Short mmCIF file of C-alpha atoms in Angstrom, two decimals:
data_model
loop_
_atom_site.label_atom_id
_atom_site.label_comp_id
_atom_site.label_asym_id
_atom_site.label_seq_id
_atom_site.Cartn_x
_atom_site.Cartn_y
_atom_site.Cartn_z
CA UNK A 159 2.78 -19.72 -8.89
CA UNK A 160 1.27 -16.66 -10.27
CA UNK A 161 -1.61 -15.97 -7.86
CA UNK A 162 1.22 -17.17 -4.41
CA UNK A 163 3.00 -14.11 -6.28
CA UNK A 164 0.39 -11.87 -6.47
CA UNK A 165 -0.33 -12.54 -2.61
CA UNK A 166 2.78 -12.08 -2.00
CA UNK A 167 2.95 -8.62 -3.07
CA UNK A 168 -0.38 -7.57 -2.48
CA UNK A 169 0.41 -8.79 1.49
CA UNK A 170 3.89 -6.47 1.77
CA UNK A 171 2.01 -3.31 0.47
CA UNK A 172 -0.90 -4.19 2.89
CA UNK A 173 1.18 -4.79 5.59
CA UNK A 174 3.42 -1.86 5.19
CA UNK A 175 2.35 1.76 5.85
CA UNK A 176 4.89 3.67 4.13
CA UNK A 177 6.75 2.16 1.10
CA UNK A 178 10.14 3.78 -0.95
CA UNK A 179 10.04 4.77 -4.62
CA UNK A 180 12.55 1.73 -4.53
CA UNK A 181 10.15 -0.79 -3.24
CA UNK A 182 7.50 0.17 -6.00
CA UNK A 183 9.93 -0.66 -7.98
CA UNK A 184 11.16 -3.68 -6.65
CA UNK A 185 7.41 -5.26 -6.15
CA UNK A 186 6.19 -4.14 -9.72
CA UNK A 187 9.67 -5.39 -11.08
CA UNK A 188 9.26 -8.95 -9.77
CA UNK A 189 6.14 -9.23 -11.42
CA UNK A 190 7.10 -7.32 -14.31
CA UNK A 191 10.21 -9.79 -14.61
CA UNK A 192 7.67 -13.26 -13.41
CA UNK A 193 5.40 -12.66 -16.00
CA UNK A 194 8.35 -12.07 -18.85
CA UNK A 195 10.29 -15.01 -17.93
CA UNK A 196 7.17 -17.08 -18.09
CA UNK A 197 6.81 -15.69 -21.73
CA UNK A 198 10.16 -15.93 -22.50
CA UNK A 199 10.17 -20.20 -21.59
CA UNK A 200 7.29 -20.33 -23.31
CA UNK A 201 8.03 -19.16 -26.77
CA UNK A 202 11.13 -21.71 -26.61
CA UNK A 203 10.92 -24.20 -29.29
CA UNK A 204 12.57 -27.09 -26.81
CA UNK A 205 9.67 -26.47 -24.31
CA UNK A 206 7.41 -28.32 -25.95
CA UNK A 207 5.21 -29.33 -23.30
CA UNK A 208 4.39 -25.38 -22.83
CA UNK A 209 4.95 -23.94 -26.14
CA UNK A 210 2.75 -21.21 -26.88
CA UNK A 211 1.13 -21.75 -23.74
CA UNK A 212 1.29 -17.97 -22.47
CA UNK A 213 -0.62 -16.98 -25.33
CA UNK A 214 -3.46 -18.71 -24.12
CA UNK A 215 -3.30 -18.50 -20.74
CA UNK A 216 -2.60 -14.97 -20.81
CA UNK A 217 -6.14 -14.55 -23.32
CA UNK A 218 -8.06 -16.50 -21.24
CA UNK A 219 -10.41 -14.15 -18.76
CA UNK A 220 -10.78 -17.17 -16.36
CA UNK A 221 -7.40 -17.36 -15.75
CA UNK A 222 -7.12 -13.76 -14.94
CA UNK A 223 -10.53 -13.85 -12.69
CA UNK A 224 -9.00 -17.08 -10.90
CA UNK A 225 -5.99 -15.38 -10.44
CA UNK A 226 -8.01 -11.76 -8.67
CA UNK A 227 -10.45 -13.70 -6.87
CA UNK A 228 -7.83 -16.04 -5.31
CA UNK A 229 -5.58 -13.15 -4.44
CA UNK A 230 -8.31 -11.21 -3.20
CA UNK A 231 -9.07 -14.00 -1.29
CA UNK A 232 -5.87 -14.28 0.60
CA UNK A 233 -5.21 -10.62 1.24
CA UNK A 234 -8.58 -9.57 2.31
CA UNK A 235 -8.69 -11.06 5.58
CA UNK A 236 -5.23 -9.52 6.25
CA UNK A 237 -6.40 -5.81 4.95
CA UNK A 238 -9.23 -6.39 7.08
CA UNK A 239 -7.32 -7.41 10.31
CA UNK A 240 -5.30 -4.13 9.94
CA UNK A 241 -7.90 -1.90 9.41
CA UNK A 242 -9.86 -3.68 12.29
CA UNK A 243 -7.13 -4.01 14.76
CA UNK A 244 -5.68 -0.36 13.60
CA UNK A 245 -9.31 1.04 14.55
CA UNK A 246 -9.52 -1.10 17.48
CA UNK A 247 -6.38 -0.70 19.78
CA UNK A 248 -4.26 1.99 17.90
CA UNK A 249 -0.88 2.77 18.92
CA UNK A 250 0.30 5.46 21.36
CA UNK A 251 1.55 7.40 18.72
CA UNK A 252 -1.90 7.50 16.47
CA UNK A 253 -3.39 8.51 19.89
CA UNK A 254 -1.38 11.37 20.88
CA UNK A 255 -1.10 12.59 17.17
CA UNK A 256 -4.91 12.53 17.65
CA UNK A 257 -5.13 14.56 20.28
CA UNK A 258 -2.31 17.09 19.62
CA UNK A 259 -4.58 17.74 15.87
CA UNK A 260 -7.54 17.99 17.91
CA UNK A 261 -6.00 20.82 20.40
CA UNK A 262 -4.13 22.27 17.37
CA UNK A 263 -7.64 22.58 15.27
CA UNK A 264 -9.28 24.56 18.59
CA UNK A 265 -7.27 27.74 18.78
CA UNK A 266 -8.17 30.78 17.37
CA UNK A 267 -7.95 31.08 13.37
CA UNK A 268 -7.18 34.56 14.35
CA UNK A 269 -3.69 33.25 15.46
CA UNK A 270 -3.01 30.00 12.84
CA UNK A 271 -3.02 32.86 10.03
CA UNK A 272 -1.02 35.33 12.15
CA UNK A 273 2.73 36.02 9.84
CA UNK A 274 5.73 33.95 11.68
CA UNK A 275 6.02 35.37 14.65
CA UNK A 276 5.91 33.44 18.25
CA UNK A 277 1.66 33.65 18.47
CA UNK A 278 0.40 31.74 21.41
CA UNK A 279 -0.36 29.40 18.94
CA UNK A 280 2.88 28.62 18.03
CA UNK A 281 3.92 28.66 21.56
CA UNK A 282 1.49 25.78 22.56
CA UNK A 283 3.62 23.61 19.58
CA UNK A 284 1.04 24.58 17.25
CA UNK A 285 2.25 25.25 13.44
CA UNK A 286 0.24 27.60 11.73
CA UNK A 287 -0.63 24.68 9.32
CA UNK A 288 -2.65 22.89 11.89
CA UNK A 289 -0.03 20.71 12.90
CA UNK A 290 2.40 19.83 15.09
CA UNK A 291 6.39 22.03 15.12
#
């Protein structure tokens, strides 16, 4: 269960371009809270069956390079997908942003530094921090 966890949130911050203070949290928490519940049912005396169990999993640097190279494993072909397919066909909206910082990098530096007044820079939708008003 620990490495389906670990794909799990490794997949949702690959898949997701922009994330909220509050989903940090929320990902980190969930394994924050897995791995402390795990630890928590371990050190109970009526578990016997797992009983100090965490201690030696947790020690063990074969369970922690099973755990990364499974993970790994799963998420790389999706990180790779994205940046492949992102590269490949991007969206309308990468495009145009493309081309509005290309036009926006070839006027004049003459009028980017010029003080906030309406430049022909600004007037072509131009800020005078390269990008778009």
């Amino acid at each position: 269960y620990t490495v389906a966890l670990y794909v799990q949130v490794l997949t949702v911050y690959v898949e997701h371009s922009g994330l909220a203070p509050a989903n940090h949290a929320a990902l980190l928490g969930c394994l924050l809270a897995f791995h402390l519940s795990f630890w928590l049912y371990s050190s109970l005396p009526m578990s016997a069956d797992s009983h100090g169990l965490i201690a030696y999993l947790y020690a063990d640097p074969s369970y922690w390079l099973g755990c990364g190279t499974i993970a790994a494993a799963a998420v790389l072909p999706v990180a790779l997908l994205k940046y492949a397919v992102h590269h490949t066909w991007p969206s309308e909206s990468a495009v145009v942003q493309h081309y509005e910082r290309e036009r926006c990098a070839r006027t004049p530096a003459s009028q980017a530094a010029a003080p906030r007044r309406a430049s022909g820079n600004e007037r072509n939708g131009c800020s005078p921090s390269g990008g778009l008003d």
